[in-house]
PDB file of C-alpha atoms in Angstrom:
ATOM      1  CA  MET A   1       9.047  29.557 166.259  1.00 80.00           C
ATOM      2  CA  LEU A   2       8.625  28.344 169.391  1.00 88.00           C
ATOM      3  CA  SER A   3       6.688  24.383 169.584  1.00 87.00           C
ATOM      4  CA  ASP A   4       2.709  24.508 170.186  1.00 92.00           C
ATOM      5  CA  LYS A   5       4.193  23.163 173.353  1.00 93.00           C
ATOM      6  CA  GLU A   6       6.333  26.045 175.000  1.00 92.00           C
ATOM      7  CA  LYS A   7       3.333  28.559 173.792  1.00 94.00           C
ATOM      8  CA  LYS A   8       1.061  26.552 175.726  1.00 95.00           C
ATOM      9  CA  PHE A   9       3.858  26.326 178.236  1.00 94.00           C
ATOM     10  CA  PHE A  10       4.747  30.213 177.573  1.00 94.00           C
ATOM     11  CA  GLU A  11       0.983  31.560 178.047  1.00 94.00           C
ATOM     12  CA  THR A  12       0.657  30.026 181.499  1.00 94.00           C
ATOM     13  CA  LYS A  13       3.465  31.706 183.031  1.00 93.00           C
ATOM     14  CA  ILE A  14       2.376  34.524 181.380  1.00 95.00           C
ATOM     15  CA  LYS A  15      -1.523  34.050 181.714  1.00 93.00           C
ATOM     16  CA  ASN A  16      -2.503  36.233 184.734  1.00 93.00           C
ATOM     17  CA  VAL A  17      -0.033  39.579 184.044  1.00 93.00           C
ATOM     18  CA  SER A  18      -1.302  42.533 182.558  1.00 92.00           C
ATOM     19  CA  SER A  19       2.053  44.787 181.896  1.00 88.00           C
ATOM     20  CA  THR A  20       2.636  43.970 177.873  1.00 87.00           C
ATOM     21  CA  ASN A  21       6.582  44.235 179.155  1.00 85.00           C
ATOM     22  CA  GLN A  22       6.822  42.264 181.612  1.00 90.00           C
ATOM     23  CA  LYS A  23       4.727  39.347 179.742  1.00 92.00           C
ATOM     24  CA  ILE A  24       7.660  40.051 176.936  1.00 92.00           C
ATOM     25  CA  SER A  25      10.326  39.815 180.114  1.00 91.00           C
ATOM     26  CA  ILE A  26       8.848  36.990 181.292  1.00 93.00           C
ATOM     27  CA  LEU A  27       8.693  35.159 177.479  1.00 94.00           C
ATOM     28  CA  LEU A  28      12.416  35.927 177.092  1.00 93.00           C
ATOM     29  CA  ASN A  29      13.511  34.604 180.767  1.00 92.00           C
ATOM     30  CA  GLU A  30      11.414  31.017 180.445  1.00 93.00           C
ATOM     31  CA  LYS A  31      13.038  30.527 176.358  1.00 92.00           C
ATOM     32  CA  LEU A  32      16.271  31.128 176.949  1.00 91.00           C
ATOM     33  CA  ARG A  33      16.508  29.479 180.726  1.00 90.00           C
ATOM     34  CA  SER A  34      14.727  26.783 178.791  1.00 88.00           C
ATOM     35  CA  ASP A  35      17.504  26.462 176.054  1.00 85.00           C
ATOM     36  CA  LEU A  36      20.199  27.515 178.826  1.00 83.00           C
ATOM     37  CA  LYS A  37      20.007  23.748 179.604  1.00 83.00           C
ATOM     38  CA  ASN A  38      20.018  22.326 175.994  1.00 79.00           C
ATOM     39  CA  ILE A  39      23.151  24.027 174.692  1.00 76.00           C
ATOM     40  CA  LYS A  40      23.430  21.073 172.441  1.00 72.00           C
ATOM     41  CA  LYS A  41      19.876  22.737 171.316  1.00 71.00           C
ATOM     42  CA  ILE A  42      21.040  26.155 170.692  1.00 71.00           C
ATOM     43  CA  LYS A  43      24.510  25.042 168.692  1.00 69.00           C
ATOM     44  CA  THR A  44      22.235  22.755 166.480  1.00 69.00           C
ATOM     45  CA  ASN A  45      19.575  24.935 166.343  1.00 66.00           C
ATOM     46  CA  LEU A  46      22.164  27.544 165.639  1.00 65.00           C
ATOM     47  CA  LYS A  47      24.260  25.517 163.246  1.00 64.00           C
ATOM     48  CA  TYR A  48      21.476  24.697 160.438  1.00 61.00           C
ATOM     49  CA  ASN A  49      19.893  27.608 160.484  1.00 59.00           C
ATOM     50  CA  ILE A  50      23.021  29.346 159.677  1.00 58.00           C
ATOM     51  CA  LYS A  51      23.947  26.291 156.336  1.00 56.00           C
ATOM     52  CA  LYS A  52      20.309  27.743 155.445  1.00 55.00           C
ATOM     53  CA  CYS A  53      20.897  30.894 156.490  1.00 56.00           C
ATOM     54  CA  ASP A  54      17.362  31.407 158.407  1.00 62.00           C
ATOM     55  CA  ASN A  55      18.959  32.519 161.283  1.00 64.00           C
ATOM     56  CA  ILE A  56      17.846  35.660 161.471  1.00 70.00           C
ATOM     57  CA  LEU A  57      14.867  34.478 160.171  1.00 82.00           C
ATOM     58  CA  TYR A  58      14.592  31.933 162.580  1.00 82.00           C
ATOM     59  CA  LEU A  59      14.564  34.553 165.782  1.00 87.00           C
ATOM     60  CA  TYR A  60      12.835  36.631 164.159  1.00 90.00           C
ATOM     61  CA  ASN A  61      10.022  34.859 164.291  1.00 91.00           C
ATOM     62  CA  VAL A  62      10.592  33.652 167.880  1.00 92.00           C
ATOM     63  CA  ALA A  63      10.429  36.627 168.348  1.00 93.00           C
ATOM     64  CA  ASP A  64       7.047  37.488 166.466  1.00 94.00           C
ATOM     65  CA  ASP A  65       5.949  34.646 168.671  1.00 95.00           C
ATOM     66  CA  MET A  66       6.047  35.793 171.979  1.00 95.00           C
ATOM     67  CA  TRP A  67       4.944  39.474 171.214  1.00 94.00           C
ATOM     68  CA  PHE A  68       1.966  37.788 170.281  1.00 93.00           C
ATOM     69  CA  LEU A  69       1.776  35.822 172.722  1.00 95.00           C
ATOM     70  CA  ALA A  70       2.350  38.458 174.671  1.00 93.00           C
ATOM     71  CA  GLY A  71      -0.414  40.438 173.420  1.00 92.00           C
ATOM     72  CA  ASP A  72       0.513  43.161 171.127  1.00 90.00           C
ATOM     73  CA  LYS A  73      -1.343  44.260 168.480  1.00 86.00           C
ATOM     74  CA  SER A  74       0.937  46.798 166.684  1.00 86.00           C
ATOM     75  CA  THR A  75       0.583  47.634 163.667  1.00 85.00           C
ATOM     76  CA  ASP A  76       2.338  49.780 162.227  1.00 85.00           C
ATOM     77  CA  TYR A  77       6.152  50.292 161.564  1.00 80.00           C
ATOM     78  CA  ASN A  78       6.815  49.116 165.108  1.00 83.00           C
ATOM     79  CA  PHE A  79       5.096  45.827 164.878  1.00 90.00           C
ATOM     80  CA  TYR A  80       9.029  44.909 162.296  1.00 89.00           C
ATOM     81  CA  THR A  81      10.537  47.248 165.435  1.00 87.00           C
ATOM     82  CA  LYS A  82       8.707  44.891 168.593  1.00 89.00           C
ATOM     83  CA  ARG A  83      10.832  42.298 166.657  1.00 91.00           C
ATOM     84  CA  ILE A  84      13.410  42.912 165.061  1.00 90.00           C
ATOM     85  CA  ILE A  85      14.183  44.915 168.728  1.00 91.00           C
ATOM     86  CA  LEU A  86      13.613  41.513 170.223  1.00 92.00           C
ATOM     87  CA  SER A  87      15.404  39.610 167.790  1.00 91.00           C
ATOM     88  CA  SER A  88      18.644  41.728 168.589  1.00 89.00           C
ATOM     89  CA  ILE A  89      18.893  40.540 172.697  1.00 92.00           C
ATOM     90  CA  LEU A  90      17.954  36.529 171.606  1.00 91.00           C
ATOM     91  CA  SER A  91      20.997  37.264 169.551  1.00 87.00           C
ATOM     92  CA  LYS A  92      23.017  38.718 171.863  1.00 90.00           C
ATOM     93  CA  LEU A  93      21.972  36.202 174.449  1.00 91.00           C
ATOM     94  CA  TYR A  94      22.627  33.412 172.363  1.00 86.00           C
ATOM     95  CA  ILE A  95      25.606  34.649 171.977  1.00 85.00           C
ATOM     96  CA  LYS A  96      26.995  34.910 175.661  1.00 88.00           C
ATOM     97  CA  ILE A  97      25.135  31.655 176.778  1.00 86.00           C
ATOM     98  CA  LEU A  98      27.240  30.015 174.376  1.00 83.00           C
ATOM     99  CA  THR A  99      30.739  31.858 174.325  1.00 85.00           C
ATOM    100  CA  THR A 100      30.512  31.816 178.553  1.00 85.00           C
ATOM    101  CA  LYS A 101      31.994  29.416 180.737  1.00 83.00           C
ATOM    102  CA  SER A 102      29.449  28.668 182.987  1.00 84.00           C
ATOM    103  CA  TYR A 103      26.485  31.200 182.352  1.00 85.00           C
ATOM    104  CA  ASN A 104      23.675  30.380 184.897  1.00 85.00           C
ATOM    105  CA  ASP A 105      20.248  31.435 185.401  1.00 84.00           C
ATOM    106  CA  ASP A 106      21.239  34.386 187.387  1.00 86.00           C
ATOM    107  CA  LEU A 107      23.256  35.388 185.023  1.00 90.00           C
ATOM    108  CA  LEU A 108      20.555  34.835 182.665  1.00 90.00           C
ATOM    109  CA  SER A 109      18.077  37.606 184.841  1.00 89.00           C
ATOM    110  CA  GLN A 110      20.488  39.777 184.959  1.00 92.00           C
ATOM    111  CA  ASP A 111      20.925  40.200 180.863  1.00 93.00           C
ATOM    112  CA  VAL A 112      17.725  39.879 180.422  1.00 91.00           C
ATOM    113  CA  ASN A 113      17.450  42.613 183.002  1.00 89.00           C
ATOM    114  CA  ILE A 114      19.210  45.554 180.948  1.00 90.00           C
ATOM    115  CA  GLU A 115      18.503  43.874 177.939  1.00 89.00           C
ATOM    116  CA  ILE A 116      14.758  45.935 178.385  1.00 86.00           C
ATOM    117  CA  SER A 117      16.383  48.451 180.778  1.00 84.00           C
ATOM    118  CA  LYS A 118      17.725  49.484 177.100  1.00 85.00           C
ATOM    119  CA  VAL A 119      15.100  48.686 175.146  1.00 81.00           C
ATOM    120  CA  GLY A 120      13.342  51.061 177.665  1.00 75.00           C
ATOM    121  CA  LYS A 121      15.376  53.737 177.880  1.00 76.00           C
ATOM    122  CA  PHE A 122      15.562  54.569 174.894  1.00 73.00           C
ATOM    123  CA  ASN A 123      12.373  54.099 173.656  1.00 72.00           C
ATOM    124  CA  LYS A 124      11.869  57.413 176.543  1.00 76.00           C
ATOM    125  CA  LEU A 125      14.359  58.904 174.828  1.00 79.00           C
ATOM    126  CA  LYS A 126      12.423  58.154 171.559  1.00 75.00           C
ATOM    127  CA  SER A 127       8.858  59.423 172.545  1.00 76.00           C
ATOM    128  CA  ASP A 128      11.236  62.496 174.649  1.00 81.00           C
ATOM    129  CA  LEU A 129      12.204  63.232 171.281  1.00 83.00           C
ATOM    130  CA  LEU A 130       9.158  62.932 169.048  1.00 79.00           C
ATOM    131  CA  SER A 131       7.573  65.756 172.020  1.00 84.00           C
ATOM    132  CA  LEU A 132       9.360  67.840 170.992  1.00 85.00           C
ATOM    133  CA  LEU A 133       9.183  68.030 167.595  1.00 82.00           C
ATOM    134  CA  ASN A 134       5.770  68.230 167.314  1.00 82.00           C
ATOM    135  CA  ASN A 135       6.439  71.299 170.169  1.00 83.00           C
ATOM    136  CA  ILE A 136       8.531  72.926 167.955  1.00 84.00           C
ATOM    137  CA  LYS A 137       6.264  71.312 164.108  1.00 78.00           C
ATOM    138  CA  ASN A 138       2.848  73.363 167.363  1.00 79.00           C
ATOM    139  CA  PHE A 139       5.715  76.703 167.844  1.00 74.00           C
ATOM    140  CA  THR A 140       6.301  77.312 164.405  1.00 72.00           C
ATOM    141  CA  ASN A 141       2.973  76.306 163.398  1.00 68.00           C
ATOM    142  CA  LYS A 142       1.087  78.535 165.657  1.00 62.00           C
ATOM    143  CA  ASP A 143       3.511  81.246 164.466  1.00 56.00           C
ATOM    144  CA  ARG A 144       2.889  81.672 161.505  1.00 58.00           C
ATOM    145  CA  LYS A 145      -0.452  82.160 162.287  1.00 57.00           C
ATOM    146  CA  SER A 146      -0.134  85.333 164.542  1.00 54.00           C
ATOM    147  CA  LYS A 147       1.470  86.781 161.460  1.00 56.00           C
ATOM    148  CA  ARG A 148       0.092  89.625 159.540  1.00 55.00           C
ATOM    149  CA  GLY A 149       1.657  89.682 156.976  1.00 52.00           C
ATOM    150  CA  TYR A 150       3.837  93.257 157.448  1.00 47.00           C
TER     151      TYR A 150
END
């Protein structure tokens, strides 16, 4: 979970940004960059949360705070999927930070952009698939209505 100090700092970073995706990208970069400066803090937080079996919940809460700051208003299943996806990105990047000897800001920015890009590609594929299924459904419904019964 983000501290109140972090939330205020992050709010100033995204103040004039209109794109939600851009806000999330900025928030991810800033959070991880802040943690990268103090790797001991990351290790301590993760070890403490692992001992309490709350590591996944910790990452979910950080993701939830980020989506809230970005202005997310979703209420359906997207509410949860957005947070789960962002939690998985956070965990992946934390692991990379902790296991790479010379991890730096440049690598972090690249990795965040790559992960955001992957999510964008997945969402495009999901949208295309749902559109295709909807078109098939509409086509079969029209076909049924046009039959005269003989």
